[in-house]
Amino acid sequence: MLPQAAEFLAEADELSAILKPISDADYERPTAFKDYTINDVLRHLHQGDYMAALSIADLEAFKRWY
């Protein structure tokens, strides 16, 4: 396994453990960071992960985003 893939998996596992005890309602509560909700932060993380994967899998599609 590539080191980056192993690091990504470890990061995803840690995030999952942090999010497990959170109730559904709490995902929409504002946080101390710019009133972002937990869902806002997760969407941001997901978009970054998606863009990284896209840059590897389909460079032309990735370039169209910019």
PDB file of N, CA and C in Angstrom:
ATOM      1  N   MET A   1       0.858  -1.179   0.000  1.00  0.00           N
ATOM      2  CA  MET A   1       0.000   0.000   0.000  1.00  0.00           C
ATOM      3  C   MET A   1       0.901   1.238   0.000  1.00  0.00           C
ATOM      4  N   LEU A   2       0.532   2.230  -0.799  1.00  0.00           N
ATOM      5  CA  LEU A   2       1.269   3.486  -0.818  1.00  0.00           C
ATOM      6  C   LEU A   2       1.191   4.159   0.554  1.00  0.00           C
ATOM      7  N   PRO A   3       2.262   4.810   0.982  1.00  0.00           N
ATOM      8  CA  PRO A   3       2.216   5.489   2.286  1.00  0.00           C
ATOM      9  C   PRO A   3       1.065   6.492   2.380  1.00  0.00           C
ATOM     10  N   GLN A   4       0.795   7.203   1.288  1.00  0.00           N
ATOM     11  CA  GLN A   4      -0.291   8.187   1.305  1.00  0.00           C
ATOM     12  C   GLN A   4      -1.647   7.513   1.526  1.00  0.00           C
ATOM     13  N   ALA A   5      -1.826   6.341   0.927  1.00  0.00           N
ATOM     14  CA  ALA A   5      -3.088   5.610   1.097  1.00  0.00           C
ATOM     15  C   ALA A   5      -3.237   5.148   2.540  1.00  0.00           C
ATOM     16  N   ALA A   6      -2.156   4.683   3.128  1.00  0.00           N
ATOM     17  CA  ALA A   6      -2.194   4.233   4.523  1.00  0.00           C
ATOM     18  C   ALA A   6      -2.497   5.412   5.447  1.00  0.00           C
ATOM     19  N   GLU A   7      -1.899   6.564   5.157  1.00  0.00           N
ATOM     20  CA  GLU A   7      -2.156   7.759   5.966  1.00  0.00           C
ATOM     21  C   GLU A   7      -3.612   8.208   5.824  1.00  0.00           C
ATOM     22  N   PHE A   8      -4.130   8.152   4.603  1.00  0.00           N
ATOM     23  CA  PHE A   8      -5.522   8.529   4.372  1.00  0.00           C
ATOM     24  C   PHE A   8      -6.461   7.595   5.142  1.00  0.00           C
ATOM     25  N   LEU A   9      -6.192   6.304   5.098  1.00  0.00           N
ATOM     26  CA  LEU A   9      -7.018   5.336   5.817  1.00  0.00           C
ATOM     27  C   LEU A   9      -6.971   5.584   7.320  1.00  0.00           C
ATOM     28  N   ALA A  10      -5.792   5.855   7.852  1.00  0.00           N
ATOM     29  CA  ALA A  10      -5.668   6.135   9.286  1.00  0.00           C
ATOM     30  C   ALA A  10      -6.439   7.401   9.649  1.00  0.00           C
ATOM     31  N   GLU A  11      -6.349   8.422   8.790  1.00  0.00           N
ATOM     32  CA  GLU A  11      -7.086   9.668   9.026  1.00  0.00           C
ATOM     33  C   GLU A  11      -8.598   9.421   9.008  1.00  0.00           C
ATOM     34  N   ALA A  12      -9.053   8.644   8.040  1.00  0.00           N
ATOM     35  CA  ALA A  12     -10.484   8.336   7.938  1.00  0.00           C
ATOM     36  C   ALA A  12     -10.961   7.551   9.158  1.00  0.00           C
ATOM     37  N   ASP A  13     -10.156   6.620   9.629  1.00  0.00           N
ATOM     38  CA  ASP A  13     -10.512   5.840  10.823  1.00  0.00           C
ATOM     39  C   ASP A  13     -10.616   6.740  12.058  1.00  0.00           C
ATOM     40  N   GLU A  14      -9.676   7.671  12.206  1.00  0.00           N
ATOM     41  CA  GLU A  14      -9.712   8.588  13.349  1.00  0.00           C
ATOM     42  C   GLU A  14     -10.938   9.503  13.282  1.00  0.00           C
ATOM     43  N   LEU A  15     -11.222  10.013  12.104  1.00  0.00           N
ATOM     44  CA  LEU A  15     -12.391  10.880  11.937  1.00  0.00           C
ATOM     45  C   LEU A  15     -13.672  10.110  12.254  1.00  0.00           C
ATOM     46  N   SER A  16     -13.753   8.890  11.795  1.00  0.00           N
ATOM     47  CA  SER A  16     -14.926   8.064  12.073  1.00  0.00           C
ATOM     48  C   SER A  16     -15.121   7.870  13.577  1.00  0.00           C
ATOM     49  N   ALA A  17     -14.037   7.619  14.285  1.00  0.00           N
ATOM     50  CA  ALA A  17     -14.125   7.425  15.737  1.00  0.00           C
ATOM     51  C   ALA A  17     -14.589   8.696  16.445  1.00  0.00           C
ATOM     52  N   ILE A  18     -14.146   9.851  15.946  1.00  0.00           N
ATOM     53  CA  ILE A  18     -14.548  11.126  16.544  1.00  0.00           C
ATOM     54  C   ILE A  18     -16.035  11.390  16.297  1.00  0.00           C
ATOM     55  N   LEU A  19     -16.514  11.043  15.109  1.00  0.00           N
ATOM     56  CA  LEU A  19     -17.888  11.354  14.721  1.00  0.00           C
ATOM     57  C   LEU A  19     -18.926  10.368  15.259  1.00  0.00           C
ATOM     58  N   LYS A  20     -18.510   9.169  15.611  1.00  0.00           N
ATOM     59  CA  LYS A  20     -19.462   8.134  16.048  1.00  0.00           C
ATOM     60  C   LYS A  20     -20.406   8.573  17.161  1.00  0.00           C
ATOM     61  N   PRO A  21     -19.911   9.209  18.208  1.00  0.00           N
ATOM     62  CA  PRO A  21     -20.826   9.550  19.307  1.00  0.00           C
ATOM     63  C   PRO A  21     -21.700  10.785  19.054  1.00  0.00           C
ATOM     64  N   ILE A  22     -21.516  11.468  17.951  1.00  0.00           N
ATOM     65  CA  ILE A  22     -22.260  12.701  17.691  1.00  0.00           C
ATOM     66  C   ILE A  22     -23.668  12.369  17.192  1.00  0.00           C
ATOM     67  N   SER A  23     -24.656  13.054  17.746  1.00  0.00           N
ATOM     68  CA  SER A  23     -26.042  12.819  17.329  1.00  0.00           C
ATOM     69  C   SER A  23     -26.294  13.458  15.968  1.00  0.00           C
ATOM     70  N   ASP A  24     -27.321  13.002  15.291  1.00  0.00           N
ATOM     71  CA  ASP A  24     -27.676  13.555  13.977  1.00  0.00           C
ATOM     72  C   ASP A  24     -27.928  15.062  14.061  1.00  0.00           C
ATOM     73  N   ALA A  25     -28.609  15.505  15.092  1.00  0.00           N
ATOM     74  CA  ALA A  25     -28.925  16.927  15.242  1.00  0.00           C
ATOM     75  C   ALA A  25     -27.664  17.775  15.406  1.00  0.00           C
ATOM     76  N   ASP A  26     -26.657  17.216  16.052  1.00  0.00           N
ATOM     77  CA  ASP A  26     -25.430  17.978  16.291  1.00  0.00           C
ATOM     78  C   ASP A  26     -24.657  18.284  15.009  1.00  0.00           C
ATOM     79  N   TYR A  27     -24.886  17.539  13.969  1.00  0.00           N
ATOM     80  CA  TYR A  27     -24.185  17.790  12.707  1.00  0.00           C
ATOM     81  C   TYR A  27     -24.564  19.135  12.099  1.00  0.00           C
ATOM     82  N   GLU A  28     -25.699  19.695  12.510  1.00  0.00           N
ATOM     83  CA  GLU A  28     -26.160  20.973  11.966  1.00  0.00           C
ATOM     84  C   GLU A  28     -25.972  22.143  12.927  1.00  0.00           C
ATOM     85  N   ARG A  29     -25.420  21.888  14.089  1.00  0.00           N
ATOM     86  CA  ARG A  29     -25.161  22.970  15.043  1.00  0.00           C
ATOM     87  C   ARG A  29     -23.932  23.758  14.620  1.00  0.00           C
ATOM     88  N   PRO A  30     -23.955  25.087  14.782  1.00  0.00           N
ATOM     89  CA  PRO A  30     -22.770  25.892  14.459  1.00  0.00           C
ATOM     90  C   PRO A  30     -21.607  25.545  15.389  1.00  0.00           C
ATOM     91  N   THR A  31     -20.413  25.599  14.843  1.00  0.00           N
ATOM     92  CA  THR A  31     -19.207  25.377  15.644  1.00  0.00           C
ATOM     93  C   THR A  31     -18.572  26.725  15.948  1.00  0.00           C
ATOM     94  N   ALA A  32     -17.467  26.716  16.667  1.00  0.00           N
ATOM     95  CA  ALA A  32     -16.746  27.944  16.994  1.00  0.00           C
ATOM     96  C   ALA A  32     -15.989  28.498  15.790  1.00  0.00           C
ATOM     97  N   PHE A  33     -15.847  27.713  14.741  1.00  0.00           N
ATOM     98  CA  PHE A  33     -15.125  28.160  13.554  1.00  0.00           C
ATOM     99  C   PHE A  33     -16.091  28.739  12.536  1.00  0.00           C
ATOM    100  N   LYS A  34     -16.189  30.054  12.499  1.00  0.00           N
ATOM    101  CA  LYS A  34     -17.001  30.778  11.519  1.00  0.00           C
ATOM    102  C   LYS A  34     -18.454  30.305  11.461  1.00  0.00           C
ATOM    103  N   ASP A  35     -18.943  29.740  12.535  1.00  0.00           N
ATOM    104  CA  ASP A  35     -20.296  29.188  12.583  1.00  0.00           C
ATOM    105  C   ASP A  35     -20.520  28.047  11.585  1.00  0.00           C
ATOM    106  N   TYR A  36     -19.440  27.474  11.091  1.00  0.00           N
ATOM    107  CA  TYR A  36     -19.580  26.295  10.226  1.00  0.00           C
ATOM    108  C   TYR A  36     -20.199  25.172  11.046  1.00  0.00           C
ATOM    109  N   THR A  37     -21.027  24.371  10.414  1.00  0.00           N
ATOM    110  CA  THR A  37     -21.545  23.177  11.082  1.00  0.00           C
ATOM    111  C   THR A  37     -20.556  22.035  10.872  1.00  0.00           C
ATOM    112  N   ILE A  38     -20.751  20.963  11.605  1.00  0.00           N
ATOM    113  CA  ILE A  38     -19.912  19.781  11.387  1.00  0.00           C
ATOM    114  C   ILE A  38     -20.095  19.299   9.946  1.00  0.00           C
ATOM    115  N   ASN A  39     -21.320  19.350   9.453  1.00  0.00           N
ATOM    116  CA  ASN A  39     -21.559  18.953   8.056  1.00  0.00           C
ATOM    117  C   ASN A  39     -20.791  19.839   7.087  1.00  0.00           C
ATOM    118  N   ASP A  40     -20.706  21.142   7.356  1.00  0.00           N
ATOM    119  CA  ASP A  40     -19.925  22.033   6.496  1.00  0.00           C
ATOM    120  C   ASP A  40     -18.459  21.591   6.439  1.00  0.00           C
ATOM    121  N   VAL A  41     -17.907  21.280   7.594  1.00  0.00           N
ATOM    122  CA  VAL A  41     -16.507  20.858   7.667  1.00  0.00           C
ATOM    123  C   VAL A  41     -16.324  19.524   6.934  1.00  0.00           C
ATOM    124  N   LEU A  42     -17.258  18.594   7.120  1.00  0.00           N
ATOM    125  CA  LEU A  42     -17.157  17.298   6.448  1.00  0.00           C
ATOM    126  C   LEU A  42     -17.261  17.452   4.933  1.00  0.00           C
ATOM    127  N   ARG A  43     -18.128  18.343   4.480  1.00  0.00           N
ATOM    128  CA  ARG A  43     -18.229  18.597   3.034  1.00  0.00           C
ATOM    129  C   ARG A  43     -16.905  19.133   2.493  1.00  0.00           C
ATOM    130  N   HIS A  44     -16.286  20.024   3.237  1.00  0.00           N
ATOM    131  CA  HIS A  44     -14.997  20.586   2.833  1.00  0.00           C
ATOM    132  C   HIS A  44     -13.935  19.484   2.748  1.00  0.00           C
ATOM    133  N   LEU A  45     -13.882  18.644   3.755  1.00  0.00           N
ATOM    134  CA  LEU A  45     -12.914  17.540   3.744  1.00  0.00           C
ATOM    135  C   LEU A  45     -13.178  16.595   2.578  1.00  0.00           C
ATOM    136  N   HIS A  46     -14.448  16.298   2.342  1.00  0.00           N
ATOM    137  CA  HIS A  46     -14.811  15.397   1.245  1.00  0.00           C
ATOM    138  C   HIS A  46     -14.397  15.982  -0.099  1.00  0.00           C
ATOM    139  N   GLN A  47     -14.635  17.269  -0.294  1.00  0.00           N
ATOM    140  CA  GLN A  47     -14.268  17.885  -1.568  1.00  0.00           C
ATOM    141  C   GLN A  47     -12.757  17.815  -1.781  1.00  0.00           C
ATOM    142  N   GLY A  48     -11.981  18.053  -0.738  1.00  0.00           N
ATOM    143  CA  GLY A  48     -10.526  17.939  -0.858  1.00  0.00           C
ATOM    144  C   GLY A  48     -10.091  16.536  -1.211  1.00  0.00           C
ATOM    145  N   ASP A  49     -10.695  15.544  -0.564  1.00  0.00           N
ATOM    146  CA  ASP A  49     -10.370  14.142  -0.865  1.00  0.00           C
ATOM    147  C   ASP A  49     -10.778  13.788  -2.291  1.00  0.00           C
ATOM    148  N   TYR A  50     -11.944  14.268  -2.699  1.00  0.00           N
ATOM    149  CA  TYR A  50     -12.425  13.996  -4.060  1.00  0.00           C
ATOM    150  C   TYR A  50     -11.481  14.597  -5.092  1.00  0.00           C
ATOM    151  N   MET A  51     -11.072  15.836  -4.852  1.00  0.00           N
ATOM    152  CA  MET A  51     -10.178  16.497  -5.808  1.00  0.00           C
ATOM    153  C   MET A  51      -8.829  15.778  -5.878  1.00  0.00           C
ATOM    154  N   ALA A  52      -8.310  15.320  -4.757  1.00  0.00           N
ATOM    155  CA  ALA A  52      -7.043  14.587  -4.762  1.00  0.00           C
ATOM    156  C   ALA A  52      -7.183  13.294  -5.557  1.00  0.00           C
ATOM    157  N   ALA A  53      -8.263  12.572  -5.345  1.00  0.00           N
ATOM    158  CA  ALA A  53      -8.488  11.327  -6.079  1.00  0.00           C
ATOM    159  C   ALA A  53      -8.681  11.600  -7.566  1.00  0.00           C
ATOM    160  N   LEU A  54      -9.419  12.656  -7.886  1.00  0.00           N
ATOM    161  CA  LEU A  54      -9.659  12.997  -9.281  1.00  0.00           C
ATOM    162  C   LEU A  54      -8.367  13.397  -9.987  1.00  0.00           C
ATOM    163  N   SER A  55      -7.480  14.093  -9.288  1.00  0.00           N
ATOM    164  CA  SER A  55      -6.221  14.511  -9.901  1.00  0.00           C
ATOM    165  C   SER A  55      -5.363  13.311 -10.283  1.00  0.00           C
ATOM    166  N   ILE A  56      -5.555  12.203  -9.591  1.00  0.00           N
ATOM    167  CA  ILE A  56      -4.815  10.977  -9.908  1.00  0.00           C
ATOM    168  C   ILE A  56      -5.537  10.171 -10.982  1.00  0.00           C
ATOM    169  N   ALA A  57      -6.848  10.054 -10.852  1.00  0.00           N
ATOM    170  CA  ALA A  57      -7.624   9.180 -11.739  1.00  0.00           C
ATOM    171  C   ALA A  57      -7.940   9.807 -13.085  1.00  0.00           C
ATOM    172  N   ASP A  58      -8.161  11.136 -13.115  1.00  0.00           N
ATOM    173  CA  ASP A  58      -8.585  11.784 -14.359  1.00  0.00           C
ATOM    174  C   ASP A  58      -8.104  13.232 -14.351  1.00  0.00           C
ATOM    175  N   LEU A  59      -6.862  13.421 -14.761  1.00  0.00           N
ATOM    176  CA  LEU A  59      -6.242  14.739 -14.694  1.00  0.00           C
ATOM    177  C   LEU A  59      -7.008  15.777 -15.505  1.00  0.00           C
ATOM    178  N   GLU A  60      -7.541  15.393 -16.646  1.00  0.00           N
ATOM    179  CA  GLU A  60      -8.288  16.347 -17.468  1.00  0.00           C
ATOM    180  C   GLU A  60      -9.568  16.806 -16.764  1.00  0.00           C
ATOM    181  N   ALA A  61     -10.271  15.892 -16.125  1.00  0.00           N
ATOM    182  CA  ALA A  61     -11.470  16.270 -15.364  1.00  0.00           C
ATOM    183  C   ALA A  61     -11.085  17.175 -14.198  1.00  0.00           C
ATOM    184  N   PHE A  62      -9.975  16.876 -13.567  1.00  0.00           N
ATOM    185  CA  PHE A  62      -9.486  17.701 -12.466  1.00  0.00           C
ATOM    186  C   PHE A  62      -9.194  19.119 -12.952  1.00  0.00           C
ATOM    187  N   LYS A  63      -8.549  19.243 -14.094  1.00  0.00           N
ATOM    188  CA  LYS A  63      -8.206  20.560 -14.656  1.00  0.00           C
ATOM    189  C   LYS A  63      -9.449  21.383 -14.985  1.00  0.00           C
ATOM    190  N   ARG A  64     -10.548  20.739 -15.329  1.00  0.00           N
ATOM    191  CA  ARG A  64     -11.774  21.469 -15.656  1.00  0.00           C
ATOM    192  C   ARG A  64     -12.353  22.184 -14.430  1.00  0.00           C
ATOM    193  N   TRP A  65     -12.011  21.751 -13.249  1.00  0.00           N
ATOM    194  CA  TRP A  65     -12.487  22.402 -12.036  1.00  0.00           C
ATOM    195  C   TRP A  65     -11.821  23.763 -11.857  1.00  0.00           C
ATOM    196  N   TYR A  66     -10.712  23.978 -12.541  1.00  0.00           N
ATOM    197  CA  TYR A  66      -9.957  25.233 -12.351  1.00  0.00           C
ATOM    198  C   TYR A  66      -9.945  26.004 -13.594  1.00  0.00           C
TER     199      TYR A  66
END
